[in-house]
Amino acid sequence: IPGDGVITGQGLINGRPVFVFSQDFTVFGGSLSSMHARKICKIMDKAVSVGAPIIGLNDSGGARIQEEVDSLAGYADIFLRNVMSSGVVPQISLIMGPCA
């Protein structure tokens, strides 16, 4: 899924798979849109499917208000995955910028 203020990917650390997402504060202040949330959810789902850690670099001003409840629903989708992944795969978060 192209763009929308979040970069996602996968790679290896010491030969072990990891999945990562990084919010880009330079795009609408890193605000969460429905597409932004879908990208994060997709990478989280991939991590859980292979039992790999999720690394999140959070740098966001919050929800993208222009999208109203759609962006807020994105938070619910992400938080559900956080809860469902708890105790299943490691979740590492770096909280940066104004959201810190």
Coordinates of C-alpha atoms in Angstrom, one line a residue:
I1 CA 0.0 0.0 0.0
P2 CA 1.8 3.1 -1.1
G3 CA 2.5 6.2 1.0
D4 CA 0.2 7.9 3.5
G5 CA 2.7 8.8 6.2
V6 CA 3.9 5.4 7.3
I7 CA 6.7 3.2 6.0
T8 CA 6.5 -0.6 6.6
G9 CA 8.9 -3.3 6.0
Q10 CA 10.5 -6.6 7.1
G11 CA 14.1 -7.7 7.5
L12 CA 16.5 -9.7 9.5
I13 CA 18.3 -8.9 12.8
N14 CA 21.0 -11.4 13.6
G15 CA 19.4 -13.7 11.0
R16 CA 15.9 -13.6 12.6
P17 CA 12.9 -12.0 10.9
V18 CA 11.4 -8.8 12.2
F19 CA 8.7 -6.5 10.9
V20 CA 8.7 -2.7 11.3
F21 CA 6.5 0.3 10.8
S22 CA 7.6 3.9 11.1
Q23 CA 5.3 6.9 11.1
D24 CA 6.6 9.8 9.1
F25 CA 5.9 13.1 10.9
T26 CA 6.7 15.1 7.7
V27 CA 3.5 13.8 6.1
F28 CA 0.5 15.5 7.8
G29 CA 2.3 15.4 11.1
G30 CA 2.3 11.7 11.1
S31 CA -1.4 11.7 11.7
L32 CA -3.2 8.4 11.4
S33 CA -5.6 8.0 8.5
S34 CA -7.6 4.9 7.6
M35 CA -5.0 3.9 4.9
H36 CA -2.2 4.6 7.4
A37 CA -3.9 2.3 9.9
R38 CA -4.4 -0.4 7.3
K39 CA -0.7 -0.4 6.5
I40 CA 0.2 -0.8 10.1
C41 CA -2.4 -3.6 10.6
K42 CA -1.1 -5.4 7.5
I43 CA 2.5 -5.5 8.8
M44 CA 1.4 -6.5 12.3
D45 CA -0.7 -9.4 10.8
K46 CA 2.3 -10.6 8.8
A47 CA 4.5 -10.5 11.9
V48 CA 2.1 -12.6 13.9
S49 CA 1.6 -15.1 11.1
V50 CA 5.3 -16.0 11.2
G51 CA 5.8 -15.4 14.9
A52 CA 8.2 -12.5 14.4
P53 CA 8.7 -9.4 16.5
I54 CA 7.0 -6.1 15.6
I55 CA 9.0 -2.9 15.9
G56 CA 7.0 0.4 15.8
L57 CA 8.5 3.8 15.5
N58 CA 5.7 6.1 16.6
D59 CA 5.9 9.8 15.6
S60 CA 2.4 11.1 15.3
G61 CA 0.3 14.1 16.1
G62 CA -2.8 11.8 16.5
A63 CA -5.8 11.1 14.3
R64 CA -6.3 12.8 11.0
I65 CA -9.3 14.9 11.9
Q66 CA -10.3 15.4 8.3
E67 CA -11.3 11.7 8.1
E68 CA -13.4 11.9 11.3
V69 CA -14.4 8.5 12.7
D70 CA -12.6 6.5 10.0
S71 CA -9.2 7.5 11.4
L72 CA -10.3 6.8 15.0
A73 CA -11.5 3.3 13.9
G74 CA -8.0 2.8 12.7
Y75 CA -6.7 3.2 16.3
A76 CA -9.2 0.5 17.4
D77 CA -7.9 -1.9 14.7
I78 CA -4.2 -1.3 15.7
F79 CA -4.9 -1.6 19.5
L80 CA -6.9 -4.8 18.9
R81 CA -3.8 -6.2 17.2
N82 CA -1.6 -5.0 20.1
V83 CA -3.8 -6.9 22.6
M84 CA -4.1 -10.0 20.4
S85 CA -0.3 -10.1 19.9
S86 CA 0.5 -9.7 23.6
G87 CA 2.4 -12.7 24.8
V88 CA 2.5 -14.1 21.3
V89 CA 5.2 -12.0 19.6
P90 CA 7.5 -9.4 21.1
Q91 CA 6.3 -5.8 20.5
I92 CA 8.8 -3.0 20.7
S93 CA 7.8 0.6 20.4
L94 CA 9.8 3.8 20.2
I95 CA 7.7 6.8 21.1
M96 CA 9.1 10.0 19.5
G97 CA 8.2 13.6 18.7
P98 CA 5.0 15.2 19.9
C99 CA 3.3 11.9 20.9
A100 CA 6.0 11.3 23.5

